[in-house]
PDB file of C-alpha atoms in Angstrom:
ATOM      1  CA  MET A  17       0.010  -0.031   0.011  1.00 93.00           C
ATOM      2  CA  GLY A  18       0.874   3.630  -0.360  1.00 92.00           C
ATOM      3  CA  PRO A  19      -0.089   6.813  -2.160  1.00 91.00           C
ATOM      4  CA  PRO A  20      -0.960   6.782  -5.864  1.00 87.00           C
ATOM      5  CA  GLY A  21       1.987   6.827  -7.988  1.00 86.00           C
ATOM      6  CA  VAL A  22       4.561   5.578  -5.436  1.00 92.00           C
ATOM      7  CA  GLY A  23       5.176   2.441  -7.403  1.00 89.00           C
ATOM      8  CA  LYS A  24       3.019  -0.186  -5.652  1.00 90.00           C
ATOM      9  CA  GLY A  25       2.084  -1.996  -8.948  1.00 88.00           C
ATOM     10  CA  THR A  26       5.731  -2.204 -10.119  1.00 91.00           C
ATOM     11  CA  GLN A  27       6.941  -3.414  -6.739  1.00 95.00           C
ATOM     12  CA  ALA A  28       4.040  -5.868  -6.275  1.00 95.00           C
ATOM     13  CA  LYS A  29       4.764  -7.347  -9.722  1.00 94.00           C
ATOM     14  CA  SER A  30       8.374  -7.752  -8.941  1.00 96.00           C
ATOM     15  CA  LEU A  31       7.781  -9.289  -5.589  1.00 96.00           C
ATOM     16  CA  SER A  32       5.175 -11.686  -6.906  1.00 95.00           C
ATOM     17  CA  GLU A  33       7.688 -12.895  -9.544  1.00 95.00           C
ATOM     18  CA  ARG A  34      10.530 -13.198  -7.066  1.00 95.00           C
ATOM     19  CA  ILE A  35       8.539 -15.246  -4.619  1.00 94.00           C
ATOM     20  CA  GLY A  36       6.381 -17.037  -7.094  1.00 94.00           C
ATOM     21  CA  LEU A  37       2.890 -15.848  -6.011  1.00 94.00           C
ATOM     22  CA  LEU A  38       0.005 -14.391  -7.954  1.00 93.00           C
ATOM     23  CA  HIS A  39      -0.165 -10.597  -8.390  1.00 94.00           C
ATOM     24  CA  VAL A  40      -3.565  -9.247  -7.592  1.00 91.00           C
ATOM     25  CA  SER A  41      -3.997  -5.668  -8.678  1.00 90.00           C
ATOM     26  CA  THR A  42      -7.361  -4.062  -7.856  1.00 84.00           C
ATOM     27  CA  GLY A  43      -6.534  -1.008 -10.041  1.00 79.00           C
ATOM     28  CA  ASP A  44      -6.019  -3.215 -13.088  1.00 77.00           C
ATOM     29  CA  ILE A  45      -9.175  -5.249 -12.423  1.00 76.00           C
ATOM     30  CA  LEU A  46     -11.149  -1.909 -11.960  1.00 82.00           C
ATOM     31  CA  ARG A  47      -9.845  -0.414 -15.097  1.00 80.00           C
ATOM     32  CA  LEU A  48     -10.592  -3.487 -17.196  1.00 75.00           C
ATOM     33  CA  ALA A  49     -14.140  -3.556 -15.727  1.00 75.00           C
ATOM     34  CA  VAL A  50     -14.609   0.146 -16.649  1.00 82.00           C
ATOM     35  CA  ARG A  51     -13.219  -0.391 -20.214  1.00 82.00           C
ATOM     36  CA  GLU A  52     -15.365  -3.396 -20.827  1.00 79.00           C
ATOM     37  CA  GLU A  53     -18.421  -1.704 -19.507  1.00 83.00           C
ATOM     38  CA  ALA A  54     -19.031  -4.629 -17.094  1.00 77.00           C
ATOM     39  CA  PRO A  55     -21.822  -3.907 -14.437  1.00 84.00           C
ATOM     40  CA  LEU A  56     -19.175  -3.308 -11.689  1.00 77.00           C
ATOM     41  CA  GLY A  57     -17.243  -1.074 -14.227  1.00 80.00           C
ATOM     42  CA  ARG A  58     -20.332   1.045 -14.996  1.00 87.00           C
ATOM     43  CA  ARG A  59     -20.859   1.625 -11.209  1.00 88.00           C
ATOM     44  CA  ALA A  60     -17.305   2.331 -10.639  1.00 85.00           C
ATOM     45  CA  ARG A  61     -16.510   4.631 -13.558  1.00 87.00           C
ATOM     46  CA  PRO A  62     -17.503   7.939 -11.914  1.00 88.00           C
ATOM     47  CA  TYR A  63     -15.319   7.298  -9.016  1.00 85.00           C
ATOM     48  CA  VAL A  64     -12.242   6.102 -11.027  1.00 80.00           C
ATOM     49  CA  GLU A  65     -12.355   9.141 -13.417  1.00 81.00           C
ATOM     50  CA  SER A  66     -12.747  11.590 -10.593  1.00 82.00           C
ATOM     51  CA  GLY A  67     -10.037  10.270  -8.370  1.00 74.00           C
ATOM     52  CA  ARG A  68     -12.524   9.322  -5.592  1.00 80.00           C
ATOM     53  CA  LEU A  69     -12.308   5.971  -3.876  1.00 74.00           C
ATOM     54  CA  VAL A  70     -14.649   3.305  -5.179  1.00 83.00           C
ATOM     55  CA  PRO A  71     -17.265   2.478  -2.471  1.00 86.00           C
ATOM     56  CA  ASP A  72     -16.360  -0.219  -0.038  1.00 86.00           C
ATOM     57  CA  ASP A  73     -19.216  -2.527  -1.067  1.00 86.00           C
ATOM     58  CA  LEU A  74     -18.054  -2.565  -4.719  1.00 86.00           C
ATOM     59  CA  MET A  75     -14.454  -3.243  -3.797  1.00 85.00           C
ATOM     60  CA  GLY A  76     -15.611  -5.988  -1.307  1.00 84.00           C
ATOM     61  CA  GLU A  77     -17.363  -7.647  -4.166  1.00 83.00           C
ATOM     62  CA  LEU A  78     -14.408  -7.431  -6.518  1.00 79.00           C
ATOM     63  CA  ILE A  79     -11.705  -8.652  -4.146  1.00 84.00           C
ATOM     64  CA  GLY A  80     -13.884 -11.516  -2.745  1.00 83.00           C
ATOM     65  CA  GLU A  81     -14.557 -12.796  -6.212  1.00 77.00           C
ATOM     66  CA  ARG A  82     -10.889 -12.545  -7.280  1.00 83.00           C
ATOM     67  CA  LEU A  83      -9.345 -14.058  -4.264  1.00 86.00           C
ATOM     68  CA  GLY A  84     -11.867 -16.977  -4.341  1.00 84.00           C
ATOM     69  CA  ARG A  85     -10.561 -18.112  -7.749  1.00 84.00           C
ATOM     70  CA  PRO A  86      -8.328 -21.335  -7.917  1.00 90.00           C
ATOM     71  CA  ASP A  87      -5.270 -19.495  -8.902  1.00 89.00           C
ATOM     72  CA  ALA A  88      -5.122 -17.461  -5.697  1.00 89.00           C
ATOM     73  CA  ARG A  89      -5.363 -20.492  -3.357  1.00 87.00           C
ATOM     74  CA  GLY A  90      -1.495 -20.783  -3.000  1.00 89.00           C
ATOM     75  CA  GLY A  91      -1.170 -17.146  -1.846  1.00 92.00           C
ATOM     76  CA  PHE A  92      -0.952 -13.785  -3.557  1.00 94.00           C
ATOM     77  CA  VAL A  93       0.619 -10.297  -3.393  1.00 95.00           C
ATOM     78  CA  LEU A  94      -2.443  -7.891  -3.072  1.00 94.00           C
ATOM     79  CA  ASP A  95      -1.931  -4.442  -4.715  1.00 92.00           C
ATOM     80  CA  GLY A  96      -4.247  -1.532  -4.014  1.00 84.00           C
ATOM     81  CA  PHE A  97      -6.530  -3.039  -1.315  1.00 89.00           C
ATOM     82  CA  PRO A  98      -7.608  -2.301   1.350  1.00 91.00           C
ATOM     83  CA  ARG A  99      -7.647   1.491   1.210  1.00 85.00           C
ATOM     84  CA  THR A 100     -10.136   2.312   3.894  1.00 87.00           C
ATOM     85  CA  VAL A 101     -10.618   0.993   7.482  1.00 91.00           C
ATOM     86  CA  GLN A 102     -13.945  -0.495   6.254  1.00 90.00           C
ATOM     87  CA  GLN A 103     -12.067  -2.348   3.567  1.00 90.00           C
ATOM     88  CA  VAL A 104      -9.771  -3.718   6.202  1.00 94.00           C
ATOM     89  CA  ALA A 105     -12.859  -5.382   7.776  1.00 93.00           C
ATOM     90  CA  ALA A 106     -14.066  -6.505   4.417  1.00 90.00           C
ATOM     91  CA  LEU A 107     -10.639  -8.151   3.617  1.00 93.00           C
ATOM     92  CA  ASP A 108     -10.596  -9.809   7.026  1.00 95.00           C
ATOM     93  CA  GLY A 109     -14.003 -11.331   6.225  1.00 92.00           C
ATOM     94  CA  VAL A 110     -12.785 -12.550   2.796  1.00 90.00           C
ATOM     95  CA  LEU A 111      -9.627 -14.055   4.184  1.00 93.00           C
ATOM     96  CA  ALA A 112     -11.453 -15.752   7.007  1.00 93.00           C
ATOM     97  CA  ARG A 113     -13.860 -17.430   4.622  1.00 90.00           C
ATOM     98  CA  LEU A 114     -10.945 -18.632   2.551  1.00 88.00           C
ATOM     99  CA  GLY A 115      -8.978 -19.784   5.527  1.00 91.00           C
ATOM    100  CA  LEU A 116      -6.052 -17.324   4.778  1.00 90.00           C
ATOM    101  CA  GLY A 117      -4.259 -14.680   6.713  1.00 91.00           C
ATOM    102  CA  LEU A 118      -1.903 -11.791   5.978  1.00 94.00           C
ATOM    103  CA  ASP A 119       1.821 -12.346   6.417  1.00 94.00           C
ATOM    104  CA  ARG A 120       3.055  -8.705   5.992  1.00 96.00           C
ATOM    105  CA  VAL A 121       1.705  -5.298   4.845  1.00 97.00           C
ATOM    106  CA  LEU A 122       4.108  -3.088   2.874  1.00 96.00           C
ATOM    107  CA  LEU A 123       3.635   0.658   3.040  1.00 96.00           C
ATOM    108  CA  ILE A 124       5.707   2.475   0.357  1.00 96.00           C
ATOM    109  CA  VAL A 125       6.228   6.210   0.935  1.00 94.00           C
ATOM    110  CA  ALA A 126       7.541   9.171  -1.169  1.00 93.00           C
ATOM    111  CA  PRO A 127       7.247  12.978  -1.303  1.00 92.00           C
ATOM    112  CA  GLU A 128       4.051  14.459  -2.686  1.00 91.00           C
ATOM    113  CA  ALA A 129       5.937  16.510  -5.377  1.00 91.00           C
ATOM    114  CA  GLU A 130       7.573  13.300  -6.637  1.00 90.00           C
ATOM    115  CA  ILE A 131       4.268  11.474  -6.818  1.00 92.00           C
ATOM    116  CA  VAL A 132       2.719  14.295  -8.901  1.00 93.00           C
ATOM    117  CA  ARG A 133       5.573  14.412 -11.223  1.00 91.00           C
ATOM    118  CA  ARG A 134       5.469  10.714 -11.740  1.00 88.00           C
ATOM    119  CA  LEU A 135       1.674  10.389 -12.408  1.00 91.00           C
ATOM    120  CA  SER A 136       1.025  13.597 -14.353  1.00 93.00           C
ATOM    121  CA  GLY A 137       3.803  12.594 -16.815  1.00 94.00           C
ATOM    122  CA  ARG A 138       2.540   9.031 -17.326  1.00 93.00           C
ATOM    123  CA  ARG A 139       1.107   7.970 -20.694  1.00 96.00           C
ATOM    124  CA  VAL A 140      -0.483   4.641 -21.586  1.00 96.00           C
ATOM    125  CA  CYS A 141      -1.286   2.797 -24.797  1.00 96.00           C
ATOM    126  CA  PRO A 142      -5.017   2.123 -25.000  1.00 94.00           C
ATOM    127  CA  SER A 143      -4.379  -0.718 -27.394  1.00 94.00           C
ATOM    128  CA  CYS A 144      -1.709  -2.934 -25.730  1.00 95.00           C
ATOM    129  CA  GLY A 145      -1.431  -1.345 -22.291  1.00 91.00           C
ATOM    130  CA  ALA A 146       2.228  -0.381 -22.509  1.00 94.00           C
ATOM    131  CA  LEU A 147       3.270   2.384 -20.004  1.00 92.00           C
ATOM    132  CA  PHE A 148       5.516   5.386 -20.708  1.00 95.00           C
ATOM    133  CA  HIS A 149       6.562   8.538 -19.030  1.00 94.00           C
ATOM    134  CA  VAL A 150       7.324  11.878 -20.726  1.00 94.00           C
ATOM    135  CA  GLU A 151      10.501  12.314 -18.686  1.00 91.00           C
ATOM    136  CA  SER A 152      11.801   9.052 -17.310  1.00 86.00           C
ATOM    137  CA  ARG A 153      10.547   6.608 -20.028  1.00 91.00           C
ATOM    138  CA  PRO A 154       9.599   8.568 -23.239  1.00 96.00           C
ATOM    139  CA  PRO A 155       8.520   6.639 -26.344  1.00 96.00           C
ATOM    140  CA  SER A 156      10.897   6.700 -29.334  1.00 96.00           C
ATOM    141  CA  THR A 157       8.317   8.885 -31.188  1.00 96.00           C
ATOM    142  CA  GLU A 158       6.469  11.403 -29.097  1.00 95.00           C
ATOM    143  CA  GLY A 159       2.862  10.292 -28.460  1.00 96.00           C
ATOM    144  CA  VAL A 160       3.235   6.969 -30.151  1.00 97.00           C
ATOM    145  CA  CYS A 161       3.470   3.458 -28.554  1.00 97.00           C
ATOM    146  CA  ASP A 162       6.794   1.725 -29.254  1.00 97.00           C
ATOM    147  CA  ALA A 163       5.133  -1.673 -29.013  1.00 95.00           C
ATOM    148  CA  CYS A 164       2.200  -1.301 -31.343  1.00 97.00           C
ATOM    149  CA  GLY A 165       2.130   2.158 -32.952  1.00 96.00           C
ATOM    150  CA  ALA A 166      -1.009   3.314 -31.304  1.00 97.00           C
ATOM    151  CA  THR A 167      -1.493   6.860 -30.062  1.00 97.00           C
ATOM    152  CA  LEU A 168      -0.673   7.245 -26.373  1.00 97.00           C
ATOM    153  CA  VAL A 169      -3.141   8.822 -23.979  1.00 97.00           C
ATOM    154  CA  GLN A 170      -3.117  10.342 -20.417  1.00 95.00           C
ATOM    155  CA  ARG A 171      -5.481   8.454 -18.188  1.00 92.00           C
ATOM    156  CA  ALA A 172      -8.257  10.680 -16.642  1.00 90.00           C
ATOM    157  CA  ASP A 173      -7.098   9.833 -13.132  1.00 88.00           C
ATOM    158  CA  ASP A 174      -3.366  10.868 -14.096  1.00 92.00           C
ATOM    159  CA  ARG A 175      -4.302  14.508 -14.722  1.00 93.00           C
ATOM    160  CA  GLU A 176      -2.537  16.782 -12.255  1.00 93.00           C
ATOM    161  CA  GLU A 177      -5.770  18.101 -10.554  1.00 93.00           C
ATOM    162  CA  VAL A 178      -7.008  14.519 -10.194  1.00 92.00           C
ATOM    163  CA  VAL A 179      -3.725  13.364  -8.831  1.00 92.00           C
ATOM    164  CA  ARG A 180      -3.845  15.973  -6.150  1.00 93.00           C
ATOM    165  CA  GLU A 181      -7.354  14.956  -5.223  1.00 92.00           C
ATOM    166  CA  ARG A 182      -6.324  11.349  -5.136  1.00 89.00           C
ATOM    167  CA  LEU A 183      -3.483  12.304  -2.711  1.00 92.00           C
ATOM    168  CA  ASN A 184      -5.999  14.236  -0.548  1.00 92.00           C
ATOM    169  CA  VAL A 185      -8.266  11.123  -0.365  1.00 87.00           C
ATOM    170  CA  TYR A 186      -5.271   9.054   0.448  1.00 88.00           C
ATOM    171  CA  GLU A 187      -4.369  11.181   3.388  1.00 89.00           C
ATOM    172  CA  ARG A 188      -7.884  11.135   4.731  1.00 90.00           C
ATOM    173  CA  GLU A 189      -8.935   7.568   4.072  1.00 85.00           C
ATOM    174  CA  THR A 190      -5.978   5.319   3.555  1.00 85.00           C
ATOM    175  CA  LEU A 191      -3.337   6.456   6.189  1.00 88.00           C
ATOM    176  CA  PRO A 192      -5.729   5.086   9.058  1.00 93.00           C
ATOM    177  CA  VAL A 193      -5.310   1.755   7.299  1.00 95.00           C
ATOM    178  CA  ALA A 194      -1.566   1.818   7.859  1.00 94.00           C
ATOM    179  CA  ARG A 195      -2.143   2.645  11.498  1.00 94.00           C
ATOM    180  CA  ALA A 196      -4.493  -0.297  11.915  1.00 95.00           C
ATOM    181  CA  TYR A 197      -1.952  -2.651  10.483  1.00 97.00           C
ATOM    182  CA  ARG A 198       0.899  -1.122  12.416  1.00 97.00           C
ATOM    183  CA  GLU A 199      -1.051  -1.911  15.654  1.00 97.00           C
ATOM    184  CA  ARG A 200      -1.312  -5.551  14.514  1.00 97.00           C
ATOM    185  CA  GLY A 201       2.503  -5.664  14.046  1.00 97.00           C
ATOM    186  CA  LEU A 202       2.094  -6.364  10.304  1.00 97.00           C
ATOM    187  CA  LEU A 203       3.332  -3.046   8.720  1.00 97.00           C
ATOM    188  CA  LEU A 204       6.698  -2.670   7.058  1.00 97.00           C
ATOM    189  CA  GLU A 205       7.305   0.921   5.850  1.00 96.00           C
ATOM    190  CA  VAL A 206       9.637   1.227   2.855  1.00 97.00           C
ATOM    191  CA  ASP A 207      11.218   4.410   1.257  1.00 96.00           C
ATOM    192  CA  GLY A 208       9.801   4.646  -2.335  1.00 95.00           C
ATOM    193  CA  SER A 209      12.365   7.237  -3.528  1.00 90.00           C
ATOM    194  CA  GLY A 210      15.014   6.437  -6.194  1.00 87.00           C
ATOM    195  CA  THR A 211      14.855   3.751  -8.820  1.00 88.00           C
ATOM    196  CA  ALA A 212      12.472   0.796  -8.903  1.00 90.00           C
ATOM    197  CA  GLU A 213      15.521  -1.468  -8.329  1.00 95.00           C
ATOM    198  CA  GLU A 214      16.550   0.463  -5.389  1.00 95.00           C
ATOM    199  CA  VAL A 215      13.118   0.367  -3.803  1.00 96.00           C
ATOM    200  CA  PHE A 216      12.846  -3.385  -4.614  1.00 97.00           C
ATOM    201  CA  ARG A 217      16.192  -4.010  -2.853  1.00 97.00           C
ATOM    202  CA  ARG A 218      14.805  -2.206   0.313  1.00 97.00           C
ATOM    203  CA  ILE A 219      11.641  -4.329   0.208  1.00 97.00           C
ATOM    204  CA  ARG A 220      13.709  -7.624  -0.184  1.00 96.00           C
ATOM    205  CA  GLU A 221      15.819  -6.612   2.800  1.00 96.00           C
ATOM    206  CA  GLY A 222      12.756  -5.731   4.889  1.00 95.00           C
ATOM    207  CA  LEU A 223      11.157  -9.093   4.092  1.00 94.00           C
ATOM    208  CA  GLY A 224      14.293 -11.118   4.268  1.00 94.00           C
ATOM    209  CA  VAL A 225      13.795 -12.242   0.633  1.00 91.00           C
ATOM    210  CA  ALA A 226      16.966 -13.108  -1.321  1.00 84.00           C
TER     211      ALA A 226
END
């Protein structure tokens, strides 16, 4: 967990590959549902595009369905959930039904200015999903996907004004989740500054993963 743009998805993917567990990204699942106009996606679209948190009942349905699938039975790295204290309770219920428990909760932190820079400069390919950044990872041809040649776009939730609103929501709603897990003795806080490789090294050291 951590603020938007801090690198949760990148680090969750790297960690899941290193330890051989499923990477479950609620952000990816939500965006796919919105793009495909699934019933959950239609209900979630206004929240996703405005930077507000998707209501807890929708997120509870989403995560309960996903973690109940066979490929999650051996364990998973959960990315982007829970984001509110109410979602902590929802996840507790889902895990109890599945007979599972949390081993560790990772909180990745970074300065606000860095997060705004990272997100507002991000561009995505609507065709193949490839990610770019206007400063740190620009495409070979400006505005064009290197992989498939489609025109790159800026996600609605990556516009600077939306990013700042997302950060306000994070401060208000998600930091109490960190406190809840800290009280349980599960929280590991990791500095998210620097390169993805540097952050991943800190995560491995904190978890004792080779």
